[in-house]
CSV table of C-alpha atoms in Angstrom, one decimal:
chain,number,residue,atom,x,y,z
A,244,MET,CA,-38.8,118.3,-31.7
A,245,GLY,CA,-40.2,115.4,-33.8
A,246,ALA,CA,-38.3,113.3,-36.3
A,247,LYS,CA,-36.4,114.9,-39.1
A,248,ILE,CA,-37.1,113.7,-42.6
A,249,ALA,CA,-34.5,113.5,-45.3
A,250,VAL,CA,-36.5,115.2,-48.0
A,251,LYS,CA,-36.0,118.4,-46.0
A,252,ALA,CA,-32.2,118.2,-46.0
A,253,LYS,CA,-30.5,120.9,-48.0
A,254,ILE,CA,-27.3,121.6,-49.9
A,255,TYR,CA,-26.8,125.4,-50.4
A,256,ARG,CA,-24.2,127.1,-52.5
A,257,ASN,CA,-22.8,130.5,-51.6
A,258,THR,CA,-23.1,132.9,-54.5
A,259,SER,CA,-21.5,135.8,-52.7
A,260,ASP,CA,-18.4,136.4,-50.6
A,261,PHE,CA,-17.3,133.9,-47.9
A,262,ASP,CA,-17.8,136.3,-45.0
A,263,THR,CA,-21.2,137.6,-46.3
A,264,PRO,CA,-22.8,134.5,-47.9
A,265,SER,CA,-25.9,134.5,-50.0
A,266,TRP,CA,-27.2,130.9,-50.0
A,267,SER,CA,-28.8,129.4,-53.1
A,268,GLU,CA,-30.6,126.0,-52.5
A,269,ASN,CA,-29.8,123.1,-54.8
A,270,LYS,CA,-33.2,121.5,-55.5
A,271,ARG,CA,-32.0,119.0,-58.0
A,272,VAL,CA,-30.3,116.9,-55.2
A,273,ALA,CA,-32.2,113.6,-54.6
A,274,ASP,CA,-30.6,111.1,-52.2
A,275,ALA,CA,-27.5,112.3,-50.3
A,276,THR,CA,-25.2,111.0,-47.6
A,277,TYR,CA,-23.2,113.3,-45.3
A,278,THR,CA,-20.3,111.3,-43.8
A,279,LEU,CA,-18.1,112.5,-40.9
A,280,THR,CA,-15.4,110.0,-40.0
A,281,PRO,CA,-12.5,110.8,-37.7
A,282,ASP,CA,-9.3,108.9,-38.1
A,283,GLU,CA,-8.3,106.8,-35.2
A,284,GLY,CA,-5.1,107.4,-33.4
A,285,SER,CA,-3.9,104.8,-31.0
A,286,ALA,CA,-3.6,106.2,-27.5
A,287,ASP,CA,-2.5,102.9,-25.8
A,288,ASP,CA,-0.4,103.0,-22.7
A,289,ARG,CA,0.6,100.5,-20.0
A,290,GLY,CA,-2.1,101.9,-17.7
A,291,SER,CA,-4.8,99.8,-19.4
A,292,ARG,CA,-5.0,96.5,-21.3
A,293,VAL,CA,-7.9,98.0,-23.2
A,294,HIS,CA,-7.1,99.7,-26.5
A,295,GLN,CA,-7.6,103.4,-26.4
A,296,PHE,CA,-8.2,105.7,-29.3
A,297,GLU,CA,-8.3,109.4,-30.0
A,298,PRO,CA,-9.9,111.1,-33.1
A,299,THR,CA,-7.1,112.6,-35.1
A,300,GLN,CA,-8.0,114.0,-38.5
A,301,TYR,CA,-11.6,114.1,-39.9
A,302,THR,CA,-12.7,112.8,-43.2
A,303,ILE,CA,-15.7,114.6,-44.5
A,304,GLU,CA,-17.6,113.5,-47.6
A,305,VAL,CA,-20.9,114.2,-49.2
A,306,THR,CA,-22.2,111.8,-51.8
A,307,GLY,CA,-25.5,111.6,-53.6
A,308,ARG,CA,-27.6,111.9,-56.7
A,309,MET,CA,-28.5,115.0,-58.5
A,310,ARG,CA,-31.1,115.2,-61.3
A,311,VAL,CA,-29.6,116.5,-64.5
A,312,ASP,CA,-31.2,119.8,-65.5
A,313,SER,CA,-29.2,122.1,-67.7
A,314,ASP,CA,-31.7,124.9,-67.1
A,315,ASP,CA,-31.0,124.8,-63.3
A,316,ALA,CA,-28.3,127.2,-62.1
A,317,GLU,CA,-27.3,125.0,-59.2
A,318,TYR,CA,-26.9,121.9,-61.3
A,319,VAL,CA,-24.9,123.9,-63.8
A,320,ALA,CA,-22.6,125.1,-61.0
A,321,PHE,CA,-21.9,121.6,-59.9
A,322,ARG,CA,-21.4,120.4,-63.5
A,323,ASP,CA,-18.9,123.2,-64.1
A,324,ALA,CA,-17.1,122.6,-60.9
A,325,ALA,CA,-16.6,119.0,-61.8
A,326,ALA,CA,-15.3,119.8,-65.3
A,327,GLN,CA,-13.1,122.7,-64.3
A,328,ASP,CA,-11.8,121.8,-60.8
A,329,LEU,CA,-13.7,124.7,-59.3
A,330,GLY,CA,-14.3,125.0,-55.5
A,331,LEU,CA,-17.8,125.5,-54.2
A,332,ASP,CA,-18.6,127.2,-50.9
A,333,LEU,CA,-21.3,124.9,-49.6
A,334,LEU,CA,-23.6,124.7,-46.6
A,335,VAL,CA,-24.7,121.1,-46.1
A,336,LEU,CA,-27.6,120.7,-43.6
A,337,ASP,CA,-30.1,118.1,-42.5
A,338,GLY,CA,-32.9,120.8,-42.7
A,339,PRO,CA,-33.6,124.3,-44.0
A,340,ASN,CA,-31.1,127.1,-43.0
A,341,ASP,CA,-34.0,129.1,-41.5
A,342,THR,CA,-34.9,126.2,-39.1
A,343,GLU,CA,-33.3,126.1,-35.7
A,344,ASN,CA,-31.2,123.0,-35.0
A,345,SER,CA,-30.6,122.1,-38.7
A,346,GLU,CA,-27.0,120.9,-38.6
A,347,GLY,CA,-24.2,119.8,-40.9
A,348,CYS,CA,-21.1,121.5,-42.2
A,349,ARG,CA,-20.0,124.6,-44.2
A,350,GLY,CA,-16.9,125.2,-46.2
A,351,TRP,CA,-15.1,124.8,-49.5
A,352,PHE,CA,-15.6,121.6,-51.5
A,353,LYS,CA,-14.6,120.2,-54.8
A,354,VAL,CA,-16.4,117.6,-56.9
A,355,PHE,CA,-14.6,114.3,-57.0
A,356,ALA,CA,-17.1,112.2,-58.9
A,357,PHE,CA,-19.9,113.1,-61.3
A,358,SER,CA,-21.0,110.0,-63.1
A,359,GLU,CA,-24.2,109.5,-65.0
A,360,PRO,CA,-25.8,106.1,-65.5
A,361,GLN,CA,-27.6,106.1,-68.8
A,362,GLU,CA,-29.9,103.1,-68.8
A,363,MET,CA,-32.7,103.5,-71.3
A,364,ALA,CA,-35.6,103.7,-68.9
A,365,ASN,CA,-34.0,106.2,-66.5
A,366,VAL,CA,-34.5,109.8,-65.8
A,367,LEU,CA,-30.9,111.1,-65.9
A,368,TYR,CA,-29.1,111.7,-62.6
A,369,ARG,CA,-25.5,112.5,-61.7
A,370,GLU,CA,-23.9,110.5,-58.9
A,371,PHE,CA,-21.6,113.0,-57.1
A,372,THR,CA,-19.0,113.0,-54.4
A,373,LEU,CA,-17.9,116.2,-52.7
A,374,LYS,CA,-14.8,116.5,-50.5
A,375,PRO,CA,-13.2,119.4,-48.6
A,376,CYS,CA,-10.6,121.3,-50.6
A,377,VAL,CA,-8.1,124.0,-49.9
A,378,PRO,CA,-10.0,127.2,-49.2
A,379,GLN,CA,-10.4,129.1,-52.5
A,380,ASP,CA,-10.3,132.6,-51.0
A,381,ASP,CA,-8.2,134.6,-48.5
A,382,SER,CA,-10.4,133.4,-45.6
A,383,ASP,CA,-8.2,130.2,-45.2
A,384,THR,CA,-11.1,128.7,-43.3
A,385,PRO,CA,-11.4,124.9,-43.3
A,386,VAL,CA,-14.7,123.1,-43.4
A,387,LYS,CA,-16.5,123.5,-40.1
A,388,PHE,CA,-19.4,122.0,-38.3
A,389,ALA,CA,-22.5,124.1,-38.9
A,390,ILE,CA,-25.7,124.5,-36.9
A,391,ILE,CA,-28.6,126.9,-37.1
A,392,GLU,CA,-29.0,128.5,-33.7
A,393,SER,CA,-31.8,130.7,-32.5
A,394,GLY,CA,-32.4,133.8,-34.7
A,395,PRO,CA,-32.1,131.8,-36.9
A,396,THR,CA,-28.4,132.2,-37.1
A,397,LEU,CA,-25.8,130.1,-38.9
A,398,THR,CA,-23.0,129.2,-36.4
A,399,THR,CA,-19.9,127.2,-37.3
A,400,TYR,CA,-17.4,125.4,-35.0
A,401,GLU,CA,-14.1,123.7,-35.7
A,402,PHE,CA,-14.2,120.0,-35.7
A,403,GLY,CA,-12.5,118.4,-32.7
A,404,VAL,CA,-12.7,121.5,-30.5
A,405,ASP,CA,-14.7,121.3,-27.3
A,406,GLN,CA,-17.6,123.8,-27.5
A,407,ALA,CA,-18.6,123.6,-23.8
B,207,MET,CA,-57.9,124.9,-61.7
B,208,ALA,CA,-58.6,121.6,-63.4
B,209,ALA,CA,-57.0,118.4,-62.2
B,210,GLY,CA,-53.7,117.5,-63.9
B,211,ILE,CA,-55.2,114.4,-65.4
B,212,ILE,CA,-58.2,116.2,-66.9
B,213,ASP,CA,-56.0,118.7,-68.6
B,214,LEU,CA,-53.9,115.9,-69.9
B,215,CYS,CA,-57.0,114.0,-71.2
B,216,ASP,CA,-58.1,117.2,-73.0
B,217,GLN,CA,-54.7,117.5,-74.5
B,218,VAL,CA,-54.8,113.9,-75.7
B,219,ALA,CA,-58.2,114.4,-77.2
B,220,SER,CA,-57.0,117.6,-79.0
B,221,LEU,CA,-53.9,115.8,-80.4
B,222,ILE,CA,-56.1,113.0,-81.8
B,223,ASP,CA,-58.5,115.5,-83.2
B,224,THR,CA,-55.7,117.3,-85.0
B,225,ALA,CA,-54.1,114.1,-86.3
B,226,TRP,CA,-57.3,112.4,-87.4
B,227,ALA,CA,-59.5,115.4,-88.4
B,228,PRO,CA,-62.8,113.6,-88.0
B,229,GLY,CA,-65.6,114.6,-90.3
B,230,GLY,CA,-69.3,113.7,-90.7
B,231,ASN,CA,-70.4,111.4,-87.9
B,232,ASP,CA,-66.9,110.8,-86.6
B,233,SER,CA,-65.9,112.3,-83.4
B,234,VAL,CA,-63.4,112.4,-80.5
B,235,GLU,CA,-64.2,113.6,-77.0
B,236,ARG,CA,-63.2,113.3,-73.4
B,237,VAL,CA,-65.7,111.4,-71.3
B,238,TYR,CA,-66.0,109.5,-68.0
B,239,GLN,CA,-68.2,106.9,-69.7
B,240,ALA,CA,-69.1,106.4,-73.3
B,241,PRO,CA,-72.3,108.3,-73.9
B,242,ILE,CA,-74.0,105.4,-75.7
B,243,THR,CA,-76.0,102.5,-74.4
B,244,LYS,CA,-75.5,98.9,-75.4
B,245,SER,CA,-78.6,98.8,-77.5
B,246,GLU,CA,-77.6,102.0,-79.2
B,247,LEU,CA,-74.4,100.4,-80.3
B,248,ASP,CA,-76.4,98.4,-82.9
B,249,TYR,CA,-77.3,101.7,-84.6
B,250,LEU,CA,-73.9,103.5,-84.2
B,251,VAL,CA,-73.1,105.7,-87.1
B,252,GLY,CA,-69.6,106.9,-87.6
B,253,ARG,CA,-66.3,106.2,-85.8
B,254,LYS,CA,-66.2,107.4,-82.2
B,255,VAL,CA,-63.1,107.9,-80.1
B,256,TYR,CA,-63.5,108.4,-76.3
B,257,VAL,CA,-60.7,109.6,-74.0
B,258,PHE,CA,-60.9,108.6,-70.3
B,259,PRO,CA,-58.8,109.5,-67.3
B,260,ARG,CA,-57.8,106.2,-65.7
B,261,ARG,CA,-55.1,106.4,-63.1
B,262,LYS,CA,-52.7,108.9,-61.4
B,263,LEU,CA,-49.6,107.5,-59.8
B,264,SER,CA,-47.7,109.8,-57.5
B,265,LEU,CA,-44.2,108.3,-57.5
B,266,GLY,CA,-42.7,110.5,-54.8
B,267,ALA,CA,-39.8,113.0,-55.0
B,268,ALA,CA,-37.7,113.0,-58.1
B,269,ASP,CA,-35.4,115.4,-56.2
B,270,ARG,CA,-35.7,117.9,-53.4
B,271,GLY,CA,-37.6,120.3,-55.6
B,272,SER,CA,-39.8,118.2,-57.8
B,273,ASP,CA,-42.1,115.2,-57.8
B,274,ARG,CA,-42.6,112.4,-60.4
B,275,PHE,CA,-46.0,111.3,-61.6
B,276,ASN,CA,-47.3,108.6,-64.1
B,277,TRP,CA,-50.6,109.3,-65.7
B,278,GLU,CA,-52.8,106.6,-67.3
B,279,ILE,CA,-55.2,107.6,-70.0
B,280,GLY,CA,-57.7,105.3,-71.6
B,281,ILE,CA,-58.8,105.5,-75.2
B,282,LEU,CA,-61.7,103.6,-76.7
B,283,ALA,CA,-62.3,103.6,-80.5
B,284,VAL,CA,-65.5,102.1,-81.7
B,285,GLU,CA,-67.2,101.8,-85.1
B,286,ARG,CA,-70.0,99.6,-86.4
B,287,CYS,CA,-69.4,97.8,-89.7
B,288,THR,CA,-72.1,98.6,-92.2
B,289,GLU,CA,-70.5,96.7,-95.1
B,290,THR,CA,-70.0,93.0,-94.4
B,291,GLY,CA,-68.8,90.2,-96.5
B,292,ASN,CA,-70.9,87.3,-97.8
B,293,ASP,CA,-70.6,85.6,-94.4
B,294,GLY,CA,-72.2,88.6,-92.7
B,295,LEU,CA,-69.0,89.5,-90.9
B,296,PRO,CA,-66.8,92.6,-91.4
B,297,THR,CA,-64.2,91.9,-94.0
B,298,ALA,CA,-60.5,91.5,-93.3
B,299,ASP,CA,-59.8,94.7,-95.4
B,300,TRP,CA,-62.3,96.7,-93.3
B,301,MET,CA,-60.6,95.5,-90.1
B,302,ASP,CA,-57.1,96.1,-91.6
B,303,ASP,CA,-58.0,99.7,-92.4
B,304,ARG,CA,-59.0,100.3,-88.8
B,305,THR,CA,-56.1,98.4,-87.3
B,306,GLU,CA,-53.7,100.5,-89.3
B,307,TRP,CA,-55.6,103.7,-88.4
B,308,MET,CA,-55.2,102.8,-84.7
B,309,GLU,CA,-51.4,102.5,-85.1
B,310,ALA,CA,-50.7,105.2,-87.7
B,311,THR,CA,-53.1,107.9,-86.4
B,312,ILE,CA,-54.1,107.3,-82.8
B,313,GLU,CA,-50.9,105.8,-81.4
B,314,ASP,CA,-48.7,108.0,-83.4
B,315,ALA,CA,-50.5,111.1,-82.2
B,316,ILE,CA,-49.7,110.3,-78.5
B,317,ASP,CA,-46.3,108.7,-78.8
B,318,PHE,CA,-43.8,111.2,-77.2
B,319,ASP,CA,-40.7,109.1,-76.8
B,320,GLY,CA,-38.5,112.0,-75.7
B,321,ARG,CA,-36.0,111.4,-78.5
B,322,ASP,CA,-34.7,114.4,-80.2
B,323,GLY,CA,-36.9,116.7,-78.2
B,324,ASN,CA,-40.1,114.7,-78.9
B,325,ASP,CA,-41.8,115.7,-75.6
B,326,LEU,CA,-45.5,116.5,-74.9
B,327,GLU,CA,-45.4,120.1,-73.8
B,328,PHE,CA,-48.4,122.2,-72.8
B,329,ASP,CA,-49.3,124.8,-70.1
B,330,GLY,CA,-45.7,124.7,-68.8
B,331,ARG,CA,-45.8,120.9,-68.4
B,332,THR,CA,-43.4,118.4,-70.1
B,333,LEU,CA,-44.3,114.7,-70.4
B,334,GLN,CA,-43.0,111.7,-72.2
B,335,THR,CA,-44.9,108.6,-73.2
B,336,LEU,CA,-43.8,105.6,-71.1
B,337,SER,CA,-46.0,103.0,-72.7
B,338,ILE,CA,-48.8,102.4,-75.1
B,339,GLU,CA,-50.9,99.2,-74.7
B,340,THR,CA,-53.4,98.5,-77.4
B,341,GLU,CA,-56.0,95.8,-77.5
B,342,ILE,CA,-56.5,96.0,-81.3
B,343,TYR,CA,-60.0,94.6,-81.4
B,344,ASP,CA,-62.5,92.7,-79.1
B,345,VAL,CA,-63.7,89.5,-80.7
B,346,ASP,CA,-66.9,89.4,-78.8
B,347,HIS,CA,-68.0,92.8,-79.9
B,348,LEU,CA,-67.0,91.9,-83.5
B,349,ASP,CA,-68.9,88.6,-83.5
B,350,GLU,CA,-72.1,89.8,-81.7
B,351,SER,CA,-72.4,93.4,-82.9
B,352,LYS,CA,-70.0,93.7,-85.9
B,353,LEU,CA,-68.1,96.4,-84.0
B,354,PHE,CA,-64.5,97.4,-84.3
B,355,TRP,CA,-63.8,97.9,-80.6
B,356,SER,CA,-60.3,98.9,-79.8
B,357,GLU,CA,-59.1,99.8,-76.3
B,358,LEU,CA,-55.8,101.6,-75.7
B,359,ILE,CA,-54.0,102.6,-72.4
B,360,VAL,CA,-51.3,105.2,-72.7
B,361,THR,CA,-49.1,106.0,-69.7
B,362,PHE,CA,-47.3,109.3,-69.5
B,363,ASP,CA,-44.3,110.2,-67.3
B,364,GLU,CA,-43.9,113.7,-65.8
B,365,VAL,CA,-41.4,115.4,-63.4
B,366,SER,CA,-42.8,118.7,-62.2
B,367,ASP,CA,-41.4,121.3,-59.7
B,368,VAL,CA,-43.2,121.4,-56.4
């Protein structure tokens, strides 16, 4: 497989039930960063003078810029989520959800920043931050690692669990 | 399907035609080069406005679903003075009238600053005027041929879905 290019990365929003998702692509996203950072737990012992660590809890964050377009349903969904503390069931991938090996994460997120620089010469964008939130439905499913496997099929795995 | 810049030039020519309403020997048209030779300028009758496509700038992705463009359109307004002063040169009043016409008619017709919904909308496209640069008159054309020769470059900004 050749290099992946960022312009093909996607953020999808589920407009249906969690278990039978219907994915709607957000085309108003411009730049974005998907961050996955495990906390470091010390696992030192007397067996080694070298510090040892284990990943404990994972911090997941999606930041980026979204062009303001009040006629776009996906922009409006994010805007309303920011203003009303609504959860969004999102699929964040580094490629289309019909392309094998597109990878990222899936789960419930809330909007924690939605600022709008308003310099005179700008096209308006919202600078947003998404973070995992408490599941908003009965699925009680946390944010999981997501990958498109052959089919194409969306498959999710819990972070920190050996998939071998 | 015409190129985006051609459609835009035609729209600019139409806007000027509506704002100015040229009559008699006056005219406005889209061209690639002014249909008049240098020697014919000495016999030019009426005021002519020519609209040219100049440059297309593809500025890349505005977001994952749309691209941003800048379009440069050139406008040339030319008129030969037939009533000169005692010194054989076009009078200040004659020049003033045309200078004011450039600002109040031509520039105003193409100035879509985006404020309060002031956008240029046609054929499903939405554009704003980024800049208007006007060289009010050319002193060489004025001295040599008694021509009001005014060149304007207007740049439009457009974000369009891919």
